[in-house]
mmCIF file of C-alpha atoms in Angstrom:
data_model
loop_
_atom_site.group_PDB
_atom_site.id
_atom_site.type_symbol
_atom_site.label_atom_id
_atom_site.label_comp_id
_atom_site.label_asym_id
_atom_site.label_seq_id
_atom_site.Cartn_x
_atom_site.Cartn_y
_atom_site.Cartn_z
ATOM 1 C CA UNK A 1 0.000 0.000 0.000
ATOM 2 C CA UNK A 2 1.456 3.395 -0.923
ATOM 3 C CA UNK A 3 1.181 6.603 1.028
ATOM 4 C CA UNK A 4 -1.422 7.826 -1.481
ATOM 5 C CA UNK A 5 -3.746 4.958 -0.530
ATOM 6 C CA UNK A 6 -3.603 5.756 3.176
ATOM 7 C CA UNK A 7 -5.538 8.143 5.371
ATOM 8 C CA UNK A 8 -4.030 11.534 6.254
ATOM 9 C CA UNK A 9 -0.729 10.642 4.652
ATOM 10 C CA UNK A 10 -0.303 7.395 6.600
ATOM 11 C CA UNK A 11 -0.169 3.824 5.335
ATOM 12 C CA UNK A 12 -3.336 2.841 7.235
ATOM 13 C CA UNK A 13 -6.824 2.400 5.851
ATOM 14 C CA UNK A 14 -9.777 4.220 7.377
ATOM 15 C CA UNK A 15 -10.552 1.503 9.935
ATOM 16 C CA UNK A 16 -6.943 1.188 11.071
ATOM 17 C CA UNK A 17 -6.555 4.934 11.307
ATOM 18 C CA UNK A 18 -9.657 5.180 13.494
ATOM 19 C CA UNK A 19 -8.220 2.523 15.828
ATOM 20 C CA UNK A 20 -4.958 4.471 16.107
ATOM 21 C CA UNK A 21 -6.617 7.561 17.559
ATOM 22 C CA UNK A 22 -6.192 7.936 21.342
ATOM 23 C CA UNK A 23 -9.337 7.864 23.448
ATOM 24 C CA UNK A 24 -10.062 9.648 26.751
ATOM 25 C CA UNK A 25 -9.877 6.345 28.624
ATOM 26 C CA UNK A 26 -7.025 4.908 26.536
ATOM 27 C CA UNK A 27 -4.068 7.145 25.741
ATOM 28 C CA UNK A 28 -2.086 4.231 24.308
ATOM 29 C CA UNK A 29 -3.849 2.720 21.273
ATOM 30 C CA UNK A 30 -3.014 -0.802 20.166
ATOM 31 C CA UNK A 31 -2.129 0.385 16.685
ATOM 32 C CA UNK A 32 -0.007 3.247 15.327
ATOM 33 C CA UNK A 33 -0.157 4.491 11.734
ATOM 34 C CA UNK A 34 3.066 5.726 10.140
ATOM 35 C CA UNK A 35 3.670 8.066 7.250
ATOM 36 C CA UNK A 36 5.986 7.237 4.366
ATOM 37 C CA UNK A 37 8.640 9.570 5.803
ATOM 38 C CA UNK A 38 8.420 7.892 9.192
ATOM 39 C CA UNK A 39 8.985 4.458 7.646
ATOM 40 C CA UNK A 40 12.176 5.857 6.073
ATOM 41 C CA UNK A 41 13.260 7.089 9.497
ATOM 42 C CA UNK A 42 12.595 3.632 10.961
ATOM 43 C CA UNK A 43 14.680 2.053 8.212
ATOM 44 C CA UNK A 44 17.577 4.329 9.196
ATOM 45 C CA UNK A 45 17.315 3.357 12.867
ATOM 46 C CA UNK A 46 17.271 -0.310 11.887
ATOM 47 C CA UNK A 47 20.349 0.167 9.704
ATOM 48 C CA UNK A 48 22.199 1.851 12.582
ATOM 49 C CA UNK A 49 21.319 -1.098 14.807
ATOM 50 C CA UNK A 50 22.499 -3.546 12.161
ATOM 51 C CA UNK A 51 25.886 -1.803 11.948
ATOM 52 C CA UNK A 52 26.271 -2.044 15.717
ATOM 53 C CA UNK A 53 25.271 -5.704 15.751
ATOM 54 C CA UNK A 54 27.640 -6.577 12.913
ATOM 55 C CA UNK A 55 30.581 -4.795 14.543
ATOM 56 C CA UNK A 56 30.113 -6.552 17.887
ATOM 57 C CA UNK A 57 29.697 -9.936 16.193
ATOM 58 C CA UNK A 58 32.964 -9.398 14.296
ATOM 59 C CA UNK A 59 34.748 -8.604 17.569
ATOM 60 C CA UNK A 60 33.295 -11.735 19.197
ATOM 61 C CA UNK A 61 34.385 -13.806 16.202
ATOM 62 C CA UNK A 62 37.957 -12.520 16.491
ATOM 63 C CA UNK A 63 37.974 -13.117 20.245
ATOM 64 C CA UNK A 64 36.711 -16.676 19.683
ATOM 65 C CA UNK A 65 39.429 -17.274 17.107
ATOM 66 C CA UNK A 66 42.070 -16.055 19.549
ATOM 67 C CA UNK A 67 40.672 -18.294 22.298
ATOM 68 C CA UNK A 68 41.312 -21.274 20.022
ATOM 69 C CA UNK A 69 44.824 -19.973 19.350
ATOM 70 C CA UNK A 70 45.531 -19.549 23.058
ATOM 71 C CA UNK A 71 44.310 -23.090 23.706
ATOM 72 C CA UNK A 72 46.694 -24.356 21.054
ATOM 73 C CA UNK A 73 49.727 -22.248 22.024
ATOM 74 C CA UNK A 74 49.136 -22.456 25.786
ATOM 75 C CA UNK A 75 47.448 -25.851 26.283
ATOM 76 C CA UNK A 76 48.106 -25.836 30.036
ATOM 77 C CA UNK A 77 45.619 -23.011 30.511
ATOM 78 C CA UNK A 78 48.076 -20.212 31.313
ATOM 79 C CA UNK A 79 45.552 -17.609 30.174
ATOM 80 C CA UNK A 80 42.141 -16.234 31.093
ATOM 81 C CA UNK A 81 39.494 -14.505 29.026
ATOM 82 C CA UNK A 82 38.446 -12.333 31.971
ATOM 83 C CA UNK A 83 41.630 -11.292 33.755
ATOM 84 C CA UNK A 84 40.814 -7.807 35.045
ATOM 85 C CA UNK A 85 37.654 -5.770 35.794
ATOM 86 C CA UNK A 86 37.822 -4.057 32.395
ATOM 87 C CA UNK A 87 37.451 -7.458 30.710
ATOM 88 C CA UNK A 88 34.272 -8.128 32.687
ATOM 89 C CA UNK A 89 32.795 -4.715 31.929
ATOM 90 C CA UNK A 90 33.573 -4.794 28.211
ATOM 91 C CA UNK A 91 32.191 -8.299 27.700
ATOM 92 C CA UNK A 92 28.934 -7.453 29.472
ATOM 93 C CA UNK A 93 28.699 -4.137 27.614
ATOM 94 C CA UNK A 94 29.061 -5.909 24.266
ATOM 95 C CA UNK A 95 26.384 -8.451 25.200
ATOM 96 C CA UNK A 96 23.909 -5.701 26.084
ATOM 97 C CA UNK A 97 24.930 -3.865 22.891
ATOM 98 C CA UNK A 98 23.813 -6.947 20.954
ATOM 99 C CA UNK A 99 20.414 -6.984 22.695
ATOM 100 C CA UNK A 100 19.930 -3.280 22.096
ATOM 101 C CA UNK A 101 20.855 -3.680 18.443
ATOM 102 C CA UNK A 102 18.460 -6.612 18.006
ATOM 103 C CA UNK A 103 15.627 -4.508 19.409
ATOM 104 C CA UNK A 104 16.392 -1.772 16.887
ATOM 105 C CA UNK A 105 16.656 -4.210 13.976
ATOM 106 C CA UNK A 106 13.110 -5.388 14.693
ATOM 107 C CA UNK A 107 11.976 -1.972 13.432
ATOM 108 C CA UNK A 108 12.239 -3.395 9.896
ATOM 109 C CA UNK A 109 8.771 -4.917 10.230
ATOM 110 C CA UNK A 110 7.171 -1.583 11.093
ATOM 111 C CA UNK A 111 9.134 0.119 8.320
ATOM 112 C CA UNK A 112 7.841 -2.472 5.861
ATOM 113 C CA UNK A 113 4.179 -2.479 6.903
ATOM 114 C CA UNK A 114 3.886 1.156 7.987
ATOM 115 C CA UNK A 115 1.746 0.003 10.923
ATOM 116 C CA UNK A 116 2.886 -0.709 14.501
ATOM 117 C CA UNK A 117 0.542 -3.090 16.318
ATOM 118 C CA UNK A 118 0.476 -4.913 19.627
ATOM 119 C CA UNK A 119 1.104 -8.648 19.742
ATOM 120 C CA UNK A 120 3.866 -11.151 20.375
ATOM 121 C CA UNK A 121 6.273 -9.407 17.963
ATOM 122 C CA UNK A 122 5.649 -6.066 19.636
ATOM 123 C CA UNK A 123 6.144 -7.575 23.106
ATOM 124 C CA UNK A 124 9.355 -9.282 22.021
ATOM 125 C CA UNK A 125 10.769 -6.037 20.645
ATOM 126 C CA UNK A 126 9.867 -4.132 23.797
ATOM 127 C CA UNK A 127 11.483 -6.726 26.066
ATOM 128 C CA UNK A 128 14.675 -7.034 24.017
ATOM 129 C CA UNK A 129 15.033 -3.309 23.517
ATOM 130 C CA UNK A 130 14.359 -2.400 27.135
ATOM 131 C CA UNK A 131 16.782 -5.073 28.360
ATOM 132 C CA UNK A 132 19.526 -3.884 26.038
ATOM 133 C CA UNK A 133 19.109 -0.171 26.706
ATOM 134 C CA UNK A 134 18.842 -0.570 30.479
ATOM 135 C CA UNK A 135 21.810 -2.943 30.555
ATOM 136 C CA UNK A 136 23.993 -0.614 28.482
ATOM 137 C CA UNK A 137 23.124 2.308 30.759
ATOM 138 C CA UNK A 138 23.909 0.371 33.954
ATOM 139 C CA UNK A 139 27.187 -1.109 32.693
ATOM 140 C CA UNK A 140 28.292 2.256 31.327
ATOM 141 C CA UNK A 141 27.541 3.845 34.702
ATOM 142 C CA UNK A 142 29.583 1.152 36.469
ATOM 143 C CA UNK A 143 32.428 1.545 33.984
ATOM 144 C CA UNK A 144 32.512 5.337 34.339
ATOM 145 C CA UNK A 145 32.487 5.271 38.148
ATOM 146 C CA UNK A 146 35.055 2.480 38.320
ATOM 147 C CA UNK A 147 37.315 4.323 35.865
ATOM 148 C CA UNK A 148 37.037 7.510 37.911
ATOM 149 C CA UNK A 149 37.833 5.775 41.206
ATOM 150 C CA UNK A 150 40.757 3.752 39.904
ATOM 151 C CA UNK A 151 42.207 6.695 37.984
ATOM 152 C CA UNK A 152 42.274 9.119 40.877
ATOM 153 C CA UNK A 153 42.718 6.828 43.884
ATOM 154 C CA UNK A 154 44.166 3.635 42.340
ATOM 155 C CA UNK A 155 41.577 1.508 44.127
ATOM 156 C CA UNK A 156 40.102 -1.690 42.701
ATOM 157 C CA UNK A 157 42.492 -2.007 39.776
ATOM 158 C CA UNK A 158 42.555 -5.809 40.004
ATOM 159 C CA UNK A 159 39.197 -6.306 41.770
ATOM 160 C CA UNK A 160 37.827 -8.800 39.272
ATOM 161 C CA UNK A 161 35.504 -10.430 41.815
ATOM 162 C CA UNK A 162 34.009 -7.050 42.678
ATOM 163 C CA UNK A 163 33.460 -6.391 38.974
ATOM 164 C CA UNK A 164 31.624 -9.714 38.614
ATOM 165 C CA UNK A 165 29.432 -8.732 41.553
ATOM 166 C CA UNK A 166 28.518 -5.338 40.096
ATOM 167 C CA UNK A 167 27.737 -6.763 36.675
ATOM 168 C CA UNK A 168 25.707 -9.539 38.308
ATOM 169 C CA UNK A 169 23.629 -6.998 40.231
ATOM 170 C CA UNK A 170 23.037 -5.019 37.037
ATOM 171 C CA UNK A 171 21.887 -8.160 35.226
ATOM 172 C CA UNK A 172 19.583 -9.229 38.075
ATOM 173 C CA UNK A 173 18.039 -5.758 38.328
ATOM 174 C CA UNK A 174 17.485 -5.619 34.568
ATOM 175 C CA UNK A 175 15.931 -9.086 34.410
ATOM 176 C CA UNK A 176 13.646 -8.464 37.394
ATOM 177 C CA UNK A 177 12.473 -5.054 36.240
ATOM 178 C CA UNK A 178 11.720 -6.117 32.681
ATOM 179 C CA UNK A 179 10.258 -9.461 33.713
ATOM 180 C CA UNK A 180 8.031 -8.134 36.501
ATOM 181 C CA UNK A 181 6.862 -5.235 34.381
ATOM 182 C CA UNK A 182 5.651 -7.545 31.636
ATOM 183 C CA UNK A 183 4.316 -10.127 34.059
ATOM 184 C CA UNK A 184 2.306 -7.806 36.298
ATOM 185 C CA UNK A 185 0.974 -5.292 33.786
ATOM 186 C CA UNK A 186 -1.363 -5.778 30.863
ATOM 187 C CA UNK A 187 -0.241 -4.419 27.478
ATOM 188 C CA UNK A 188 3.027 -3.313 29.067
ATOM 189 C CA UNK A 189 4.781 -3.159 25.688
ATOM 190 C CA UNK A 190 2.849 -1.113 23.124
ATOM 191 C CA UNK A 191 3.372 1.177 20.105
ATOM 192 C CA UNK A 192 5.109 4.365 21.323
ATOM 193 C CA UNK A 193 4.322 5.254 18.454
ATOM 194 C CA UNK A 194 7.134 4.348 16.022
ATOM 195 C CA UNK A 195 8.188 1.078 17.692
ATOM 196 C CA UNK A 196 7.226 -1.003 20.701
ATOM 197 C CA UNK A 197 8.430 0.000 24.130
ATOM 198 C CA UNK A 198 6.888 0.593 27.577
ATOM 199 C CA UNK A 199 3.349 1.863 27.078
ATOM 200 C CA UNK A 200 2.601 5.493 27.831
ATOM 201 C CA UNK A 201 0.121 4.242 30.445
ATOM 202 C CA UNK A 202 3.075 3.301 32.638
ATOM 203 C CA UNK A 203 4.940 6.570 32.971
ATOM 204 C CA UNK A 204 6.617 5.792 36.329
ATOM 205 C CA UNK A 205 7.859 2.457 34.975
ATOM 206 C CA UNK A 206 9.329 4.255 31.972
ATOM 207 C CA UNK A 207 11.249 6.557 34.246
ATOM 208 C CA UNK A 208 12.410 4.110 36.912
ATOM 209 C CA UNK A 209 12.965 1.208 34.522
ATOM 210 C CA UNK A 210 15.118 2.921 31.951
ATOM 211 C CA UNK A 211 15.054 6.665 31.372
ATOM 212 C CA UNK A 212 16.305 7.660 34.807
ATOM 213 C CA UNK A 213 19.291 5.305 34.430
ATOM 214 C CA UNK A 214 20.102 6.762 31.041
ATOM 215 C CA UNK A 215 20.112 10.226 32.579
ATOM 216 C CA UNK A 216 22.137 9.155 35.633
ATOM 217 C CA UNK A 217 24.735 7.545 33.391
ATOM 218 C CA UNK A 218 24.734 10.640 31.180
ATOM 219 C CA UNK A 219 25.091 12.964 34.183
ATOM 220 C CA UNK A 220 27.882 10.856 35.668
ATOM 221 C CA UNK A 221 29.659 10.737 32.309
ATOM 222 C CA UNK A 222 29.558 14.512 31.925
ATOM 223 C CA UNK A 223 30.589 15.240 35.518
ATOM 224 C CA UNK A 224 33.404 12.702 35.625
ATOM 225 C CA UNK A 225 34.668 13.419 32.135
ATOM 226 C CA UNK A 226 36.159 16.760 33.198
ATOM 227 C CA UNK A 227 38.560 15.452 35.896
ATOM 228 C CA UNK A 228 39.316 12.355 33.799
ATOM 229 C CA UNK A 229 40.256 14.598 30.886
ATOM 230 C CA UNK A 230 42.657 16.708 32.953
ATOM 231 C CA UNK A 231 44.004 13.531 34.533
ATOM 232 C CA UNK A 232 44.738 12.046 31.103
ATOM 233 C CA UNK A 233 46.289 15.326 29.921
ATOM 234 C CA UNK A 234 48.819 15.183 32.740
ATOM 235 C CA UNK A 235 47.412 17.887 34.989
ATOM 236 C CA UNK A 236 46.469 15.180 37.451
ATOM 237 C CA UNK A 237 47.940 11.715 37.976
ATOM 238 C CA UNK A 238 48.698 10.417 34.490
ATOM 239 C CA UNK A 239 47.793 7.191 32.755
ATOM 240 C CA UNK A 240 48.589 6.834 29.087
ATOM 241 C CA UNK A 241 45.360 5.002 28.281
ATOM 242 C CA UNK A 242 42.494 7.300 27.321
ATOM 243 C CA UNK A 243 39.595 5.635 29.112
ATOM 244 C CA UNK A 244 37.974 9.052 29.495
ATOM 245 C CA UNK A 245 36.806 8.627 25.888
ATOM 246 C CA UNK A 246 34.103 6.217 27.081
ATOM 247 C CA UNK A 247 32.116 8.749 29.137
ATOM 248 C CA UNK A 248 32.565 11.291 26.345
ATOM 249 C CA UNK A 249 31.296 8.896 23.666
ATOM 250 C CA UNK A 250 28.341 7.801 25.799
ATOM 251 C CA UNK A 251 27.386 11.429 26.401
ATOM 252 C CA UNK A 252 27.386 12.162 22.675
ATOM 253 C CA UNK A 253 25.188 9.203 21.714
ATOM 254 C CA UNK A 254 22.732 9.524 24.621
ATOM 255 C CA UNK A 255 22.264 13.298 24.709
ATOM 256 C CA UNK A 256 20.034 13.629 21.584
ATOM 257 C CA UNK A 257 17.784 10.768 22.732
ATOM 258 C CA UNK A 258 17.620 12.162 26.264
ATOM 259 C CA UNK A 259 16.544 15.586 24.981
ATOM 260 C CA UNK A 260 13.783 14.022 22.890
ATOM 261 C CA UNK A 261 12.507 11.835 25.743
ATOM 262 C CA UNK A 262 12.636 14.636 28.276
ATOM 263 C CA UNK A 263 10.610 16.815 25.925
ATOM 264 C CA UNK A 264 8.000 14.068 25.640
ATOM 265 C CA UNK A 265 7.819 13.672 29.415
ATOM 266 C CA UNK A 266 7.257 17.422 29.766
ATOM 267 C CA UNK A 267 4.490 17.211 27.129
ATOM 268 C CA UNK A 268 6.374 19.224 24.535
ATOM 269 C CA UNK A 269 6.068 18.520 20.841
ATOM 270 C CA UNK A 270 8.997 16.627 19.328
ATOM 271 C CA UNK A 271 9.269 16.126 15.587
ATOM 272 C CA UNK A 272 9.604 12.596 14.300
ATOM 273 C CA UNK A 273 12.827 13.611 12.514
ATOM 274 C CA UNK A 274 14.405 14.665 15.824
ATOM 275 C CA UNK A 275 13.281 11.415 17.447
ATOM 276 C CA UNK A 276 14.707 9.298 14.641
ATOM 277 C CA UNK A 277 17.987 11.198 14.779
ATOM 278 C CA UNK A 278 18.327 10.670 18.531
ATOM 279 C CA UNK A 279 17.449 6.978 18.316
ATOM 280 C CA UNK A 280 19.765 6.395 15.353
ATOM 281 C CA UNK A 281 22.645 7.978 17.261
ATOM 282 C CA UNK A 282 21.904 5.822 20.284
ATOM 283 C CA UNK A 283 21.609 2.692 18.157
ATOM 284 C CA UNK A 284 25.146 3.353 16.924
ATOM 285 C CA UNK A 285 26.504 2.925 20.453
ATOM 286 C CA UNK A 286 27.529 -0.649 19.678
ATOM 287 C CA UNK A 287 29.832 0.268 16.822
ATOM 288 C CA UNK A 288 31.156 3.257 18.803
ATOM 289 C CA UNK A 289 31.991 0.979 21.736
ATOM 290 C CA UNK A 290 33.785 -1.369 19.349
ATOM 291 C CA UNK A 291 35.824 1.485 17.861
ATOM 292 C CA UNK A 292 36.807 2.686 21.340
ATOM 293 C CA UNK A 293 37.679 -0.856 22.351
ATOM 294 C CA UNK A 294 40.007 -1.223 19.367
ATOM 295 C CA UNK A 295 41.572 2.209 19.829
ATOM 296 C CA UNK A 296 41.932 2.328 23.620
ATOM 297 C CA UNK A 297 42.342 -1.208 24.960
ATOM 298 C CA UNK A 298 42.773 -3.813 22.186
ATOM 299 C CA UNK A 299 44.585 -6.104 24.663
ATOM 300 C CA UNK A 300 41.408 -6.831 26.613
ATOM 301 C CA UNK A 301 39.371 -10.037 26.176
ATOM 302 C CA UNK A 302 42.330 -11.839 24.531
ATOM 303 C CA UNK A 303 41.780 -9.697 21.438
ATOM 304 C CA UNK A 304 45.529 -9.632 20.807
ATOM 305 C CA UNK A 305 46.635 -12.928 19.181
ATOM 306 C CA UNK A 306 48.857 -15.078 21.426
ATOM 307 C CA UNK A 307 51.693 -14.892 18.899
ATOM 308 C CA UNK A 308 51.980 -11.141 19.491
ATOM 309 C CA UNK A 309 51.995 -11.647 23.270
ATOM 310 C CA UNK A 310 54.350 -14.594 23.510
ATOM 311 C CA UNK A 311 56.646 -13.807 20.581
ATOM 312 C CA UNK A 312 58.455 -10.859 22.245
ATOM 313 C CA UNK A 313 59.101 -12.947 25.355
ATOM 314 C CA UNK A 314 60.921 -15.648 23.416
ATOM 315 C CA UNK A 315 62.821 -13.088 21.343
ATOM 316 C CA UNK A 316 63.956 -11.363 24.547
ATOM 317 C CA UNK A 317 65.038 -14.649 26.039
ATOM 318 C CA UNK A 318 66.889 -15.670 22.880
ATOM 319 C CA UNK A 319 68.770 -12.418 22.232
ATOM 320 C CA UNK A 320 69.087 -10.865 25.654
ATOM 321 C CA UNK A 321 70.020 -13.978 27.662
ATOM 322 C CA UNK A 322 71.735 -16.196 25.091
ATOM 323 C CA UNK A 323 74.556 -17.163 27.429
ATOM 324 C CA UNK A 324 72.112 -18.455 30.034
ATOM 325 C CA UNK A 325 69.970 -20.485 27.637
ATOM 326 C CA UNK A 326 70.703 -24.215 27.528
ATOM 327 C CA UNK A 327 71.051 -25.978 24.166
ATOM 328 C CA UNK A 328 67.557 -27.450 24.189
ATOM 329 C CA UNK A 329 66.003 -23.966 24.243
ATOM 330 C CA UNK A 330 66.035 -24.011 20.450
ATOM 331 C CA UNK A 331 63.427 -26.726 20.532
ATOM 332 C CA UNK A 332 61.414 -24.618 22.945
ATOM 333 C CA UNK A 333 61.577 -21.567 20.692
ATOM 334 C CA UNK A 334 60.389 -23.502 17.646
ATOM 335 C CA UNK A 335 57.801 -25.622 19.388
ATOM 336 C CA UNK A 336 54.302 -24.273 18.599
ATOM 337 C CA UNK A 337 53.039 -25.851 21.813
ATOM 338 C CA UNK A 338 55.529 -23.945 23.979
ATOM 339 C CA UNK A 339 54.047 -22.405 27.076
ATOM 340 C CA UNK A 340 55.003 -19.788 29.570
ATOM 341 C CA UNK A 341 55.375 -22.474 32.211
ATOM 342 C CA UNK A 342 59.078 -22.549 31.437
ATOM 343 C CA UNK A 343 61.717 -25.149 30.673
ATOM 344 C CA UNK A 344 62.528 -28.014 32.954
ATOM 345 C CA UNK A 345 66.123 -29.104 33.453
ATOM 346 C CA UNK A 346 67.346 -32.623 33.962
ATOM 347 C CA UNK A 347 66.690 -32.570 37.678
ATOM 348 C CA UNK A 348 63.014 -31.809 37.111
ATOM 349 C CA UNK A 349 63.304 -28.281 38.493
ATOM 350 C CA UNK A 350 62.426 -25.136 36.585
ATOM 351 C CA UNK A 351 65.490 -23.586 34.959
ATOM 352 C CA UNK A 352 66.662 -20.027 35.541
ATOM 353 C CA UNK A 353 65.757 -19.150 31.976
ATOM 354 C CA UNK A 354 62.188 -20.389 32.408
ATOM 355 C CA UNK A 355 61.816 -18.272 35.523
ATOM 356 C CA UNK A 356 63.011 -15.279 33.533
ATOM 357 C CA UNK A 357 60.494 -16.087 30.802
ATOM 358 C CA UNK A 358 57.782 -16.306 33.425
ATOM 359 C CA UNK A 359 58.718 -12.878 34.786
ATOM 360 C CA UNK A 360 58.726 -11.410 31.280
ATOM 361 C CA UNK A 361 55.310 -12.955 30.687
ATOM 362 C CA UNK A 362 53.987 -11.464 33.907
ATOM 363 C CA UNK A 363 55.254 -8.027 32.947
ATOM 364 C CA UNK A 364 53.791 -8.282 29.463
ATOM 365 C CA UNK A 365 50.388 -9.144 30.894
ATOM 366 C CA UNK A 366 50.487 -6.507 33.649
ATOM 367 C CA UNK A 367 51.763 -3.685 31.446
ATOM 368 C CA UNK A 368 48.189 -2.861 30.617
ATOM 369 C CA UNK A 369 47.672 -1.443 34.113
ATOM 370 C CA UNK A 370 44.042 -2.412 33.600
ATOM 371 C CA UNK A 371 41.268 -1.077 35.671
#
């Protein structure tokens, strides 16, 4: 059906358009009629989500490939996927990025039909999208606060267990809020009006279940970005890694969406073009997180191939300590199954060279100074 066939420039027929009109006792109709321009805007938001999803999947594929390489090069298990808190935060952030992107990709149905209706598809989109957006906001808030604390006071740099606990709490809160909201309320996910999200009938749930966390994370990012920036520039305690880019990037992608949602909450008119722009920017958060991951900390999550990590150690041992290396070290250097456990001499004890290799390995893994 073309826009010419619809009513008032929408893609709905007369009956559908009548059902889309809000009533005094029902401010959230079960159907929403879109114009041709609005379907184009939805297609753009879906494309932004697809780019984010594809970028995160590529990163996961490369991490999976490197896990297989580490298992081959270090068969004794002298490696961990999640070594420091930053590993835990980035993995959870990427997982929630995937959920958020999937929720945005589901807009393709509404863009194709030009009609947003309640039902199982609508409920699924609302659940996936709310879970992803809330999870991204909570993990970003944790990451920003943890970065701020460790940068200025050097506390919790290796607190991996604490990081697991924080991420676990964020996941439990997200699951409970989304699950209870859909379980206790009727028509909890409804057209809003361009996609399915928390119905306008449940304003407090919209605020407490997502929007307020987006704004808290945005506020924390803006407030903490300033000292983190001066810290990274050397005017405070210096770290060469530019983790302050994360709060800055989050602020840029969330601010347009926050302005649009705040305007809606204050009953101000917001154009569909402004809404689509804000949502498209926010849906790009996945690919932005991937770009920051590659630029700032590519050594996290075993993203660096084991050959690049282990190779320098063996080269250092071969050229810098040649007089201390026994003859059978050549076999060690050329053995693809060599590990950082070290060489064993004839007496069964670890040789001095293997201990040196172990120390070099420890320094190469700790040079990140991860948070």
